Amino acid sequence: MSTAPPFALLLRHHRAATGLTQERLAERSGLSIQAISALESGRRRRPRPTTIALLADTLGLSPEDRRVFAAAARPSAGGSVRRSAPKVVGRINASGRLPSPPADFTGRSQQLDELTTLLRAPFRAAPGIVVSVIGGMGGVGKTALAVQAAHLAIDASPDGQIYLNLGGGTRPLTVEEALAALLQLLGVPADGSTDVETAAARYRSALAGRQMLIVLDDAASVEQVTPLMPGVAGVVVLVTSRRRLTELAGARHLELDVMDETEAIQLLGRLVGTERIDRDRDAAREVVRRCGLLPLAISIAGPQVDRMAGGLRELADRLVEGPERLRILTGPSGGVDRSISLSLTALAAGTSTDRAAAEVFAMLSVFEGDRFPLRAAAAVLGRRLDETENLLERLVDSHLLETPAPHQYRMHDLVRVVAAAQAERRFDALAREHLRRRETACYLAMLWRFDELMGRPDKYGSRGEQAWSAGAEDVSDTAVAAEWLDAELPNLVRLVRRSAQGDSVEQVFAVRMALGMPNLAGRLMRFGETHQALELVVDLPVELDLRLDVGRKYQMGFSYSTLGLYRDAVPWRERALPLARRLGDPWALAAVLIDLGYNLGRSGRAADGLPYAEEALVVTEQPQAAKLRVGALVGLGALAGWLGDVDRQRIAFEEAIARMPERSSPGADAVHRNLIGHALTESGQHHAAVEVLTENLGKVRELGTEVIESDTLEVLGLAWLALGDHARARKVLADGVKIAVRYPTDHREGRLRHYLGRALAGLGLVDEARRQWELALIQYQLVADVRVDEVRRLLAEP
């Protein structure tokens, strides 16, 4: 029951189906590229018969395809190609005809090709009834895609196409109403019966022997759609829904996501003109991103640029978070807010579980990160994990949430804006703050539960009467806790930042969270996020327990040293030392002394560092600090080597290695051996360093800790460089770079590229060396690394 499709759509579809570009089609047909482009864009609507024939021949169209192709180009192409026409009714479209194809339809080429291929040759996919369901959030373009595909596949339904809006987002049609409408559209007179089974039987009889396409738009549920299935071969049903109709028997499902950025900019260009896009592509990119890459939002926002003196830049600036953003994204027939709210309204009209899911929707706006885990959602909602999962999955089914991974959820940016607006209407500021603190408490509990499971000593009083792990007692597996926290590192940093900006209570929470992260970083061998968190809290002007004050300054120094920034670490160790002496805790004092001595040595002040290392060795004789003995020996050995006392270095390292099995974890063992190898290289014992590091590399790879492996490769590369073996140095340093680029927040890439450049230069590969130094320079500048001057000198050399 549709008009013939526009010639432009058919030409683009057939060209895509043959795999030809516009240039290739022009070349083969003898037409110009400009002519092909004008026809596909619709700028030229009525091609000459000779042009149609050339294109049909080149595209290899079948006789039936040629007929439809030619008909689409004729002025009379607005007529129907069905054999018999239904007379009346449809919910939105009173005649039951398909809506016109969207004038600004853009992108979705893969989904459109997949759908039109199915609609044009349905019996290749299945011998009987073919049902395809397009699902997705409100405003993502489900109806537009369905209508576009239906127009392109018009020739595959010679007995007509019927469109019926089932009203899933407003007032859903009852099954009785839907069947009555479909029967009327099929020309079947009413018989006065209200029995659903009788109506369904008459519906199936009316469809028997016909080849038709039925588009059921905005379905509310499987229960609504199931009785509308034709039950006879030859009929194709295309359904769109805000809900996941996964239980619809035999259906093929196409989940429609937001556009990619390229498609979104193309859509914006069709609305505002490509000249505007070309003038300020950065502003265009910001506009589509702030529209959440949602077609409906872009379609509403784009035309408004005509009323803005500042053009796309002004539009981008006004598409900020909050009410103004929703106001901009409200069109004459309702905007993004209404589209998303309709999905929520439909959910609230469902089962008791659906209603409960709709009720908690606004509370989930508290999650401001890219995604949030089930455990945090349960904490915020104050419900059990299983109950929470059930509610969240109902929201997923309604496309109000996404689930990118098991027990992980994501809320589209514009959905969150709508949820936040609802939360502001429903909850006062105090209640919203209470929800945010529940989220923070969940993450704090997981961090310190991990600390307990690791068997760490209670350095900060975290296991007192009100344990910091409260709420995570059900977690009993260290690996499970580490995996959960690994996935949540970005959220941990976000929550530390938010808490650090709050009142004194929240700031104490921020310090506790930041101090829980170094142990995790040591387990995961990922230090960048911990460094960010510690920078946020180390100088907070908040009154703290002395243990926490020592801890934040010590850990800040530790964080700098793990990134290789030893000079930056020294002031924090020096600030922590008097506090540690005042605290009187042997463990804390030994840790500060060991690291202060080592950092001074690494900064070229080995003589200043030696007394601290010697004092640390004495302190570690006390039982409370005995586990730090290996670290004290490694630090003392390194300092002795820098001072030229090789015998003392050898004795210290031999004792350290002997004590490792009983005093160190495998990960700590590997780190200490790297430090030993580095110290041996720097004291001129290159062959001994290669031996230690090569053995350590095998052990590290067995552990599977890539960041430690990159450190081992870096130090081994330096040893080979010192021996003049540039080929071996190149190999191990290149391997280290491959690992470092996967962990950008740990800032190891700069050093590895710096040293790799030296290896390449030693092999005479000057251009390759310069490229590595250029990349190292960029990385060093990110963290203000002092080695930046050396790289600049290398690049300045002819």
JSON list of C-alpha atoms in Angstrom, two decimals, residues 1 85-91 93-97 162-164 180-188:
[
{"chain": "A", "resi": 1, "resn": "MET", "atom": "CA", "xyz": [0.00, 0.00, 0.00]},
{"chain": "A", "resi": 85, "resn": "ALA", "atom": "CA", "xyz": [-6.00, -2.03, -1.96]},
{"chain": "A", "resi": 86, "resn": "PRO", "atom": "CA", "xyz": [-7.36, -1.98, 1.56]},
{"chain": "A", "resi": 87, "resn": "LYS", "atom": "CA", "xyz": [-9.72, 0.85, 2.17]},
{"chain": "A", "resi": 88, "resn": "VAL", "atom": "CA", "xyz": [-9.37, 2.57, 5.54]},
{"chain": "A", "resi": 89, "resn": "VAL", "atom": "CA", "xyz": [-7.89, 3.03, 8.92]},
{"chain": "A", "resi": 90, "resn": "GLY", "atom": "CA", "xyz": [-4.55, 2.82, 10.76]},
{"chain": "A", "resi": 91, "resn": "ARG", "atom": "CA", "xyz": [-3.74, 4.56, 13.99]},
{"chain": "A", "resi": 93, "resn": "ASN", "atom": "CA", "xyz": [-1.84, 7.03, 9.13]},
{"chain": "A", "resi": 94, "resn": "ALA", "atom": "CA", "xyz": [-5.56, 6.95, 8.47]},
{"chain": "A", "resi": 95, "resn": "SER", "atom": "CA", "xyz": [-5.18, 5.07, 5.18]},
{"chain": "A", "resi": 96, "resn": "GLY", "atom": "CA", "xyz": [-2.83, 2.40, 6.51]},
{"chain": "A", "resi": 97, "resn": "ARG", "atom": "CA", "xyz": [-0.25, 3.52, 3.96]},
{"chain": "A", "resi": 162, "resn": "ILE", "atom": "CA", "xyz": [0.18, -2.22, 5.53]},
{"chain": "A", "resi": 163, "resn": "TYR", "atom": "CA", "xyz": [1.42, 0.10, 8.27]},
{"chain": "A", "resi": 164, "resn": "LEU", "atom": "CA", "xyz": [-0.12, 0.10, 11.75]},
{"chain": "A", "resi": 180, "resn": "ALA", "atom": "CA", "xyz": [-10.01, -4.86, 14.03]},
{"chain": "A", "resi": 181, "resn": "ALA", "atom": "CA", "xyz": [-7.79, -2.24, 12.40]},
{"chain": "A", "resi": 182, "resn": "LEU", "atom": "CA", "xyz": [-5.87, -4.83, 10.37]},
{"chain": "A", "resi": 183, "resn": "LEU", "atom": "CA", "xyz": [-9.08, -6.50, 9.19]},
{"chain": "A", "resi": 184, "resn": "GLN", "atom": "CA", "xyz": [-10.50, -3.18, 8.11]},
{"chain": "A", "resi": 185, "resn": "LEU", "atom": "CA", "xyz": [-7.26, -2.36, 6.26]},
{"chain": "A", "resi": 186, "resn": "LEU", "atom": "CA", "xyz": [-7.57, -5.70, 4.48]},
{"chain": "A", "resi": 187, "resn": "GLY", "atom": "CA", "xyz": [-11.10, -4.86, 3.40]},
{"chain": "A", "resi": 188, "resn": "VAL", "atom": "CA", "xyz": [-12.79, -7.44, 5.64]}
]
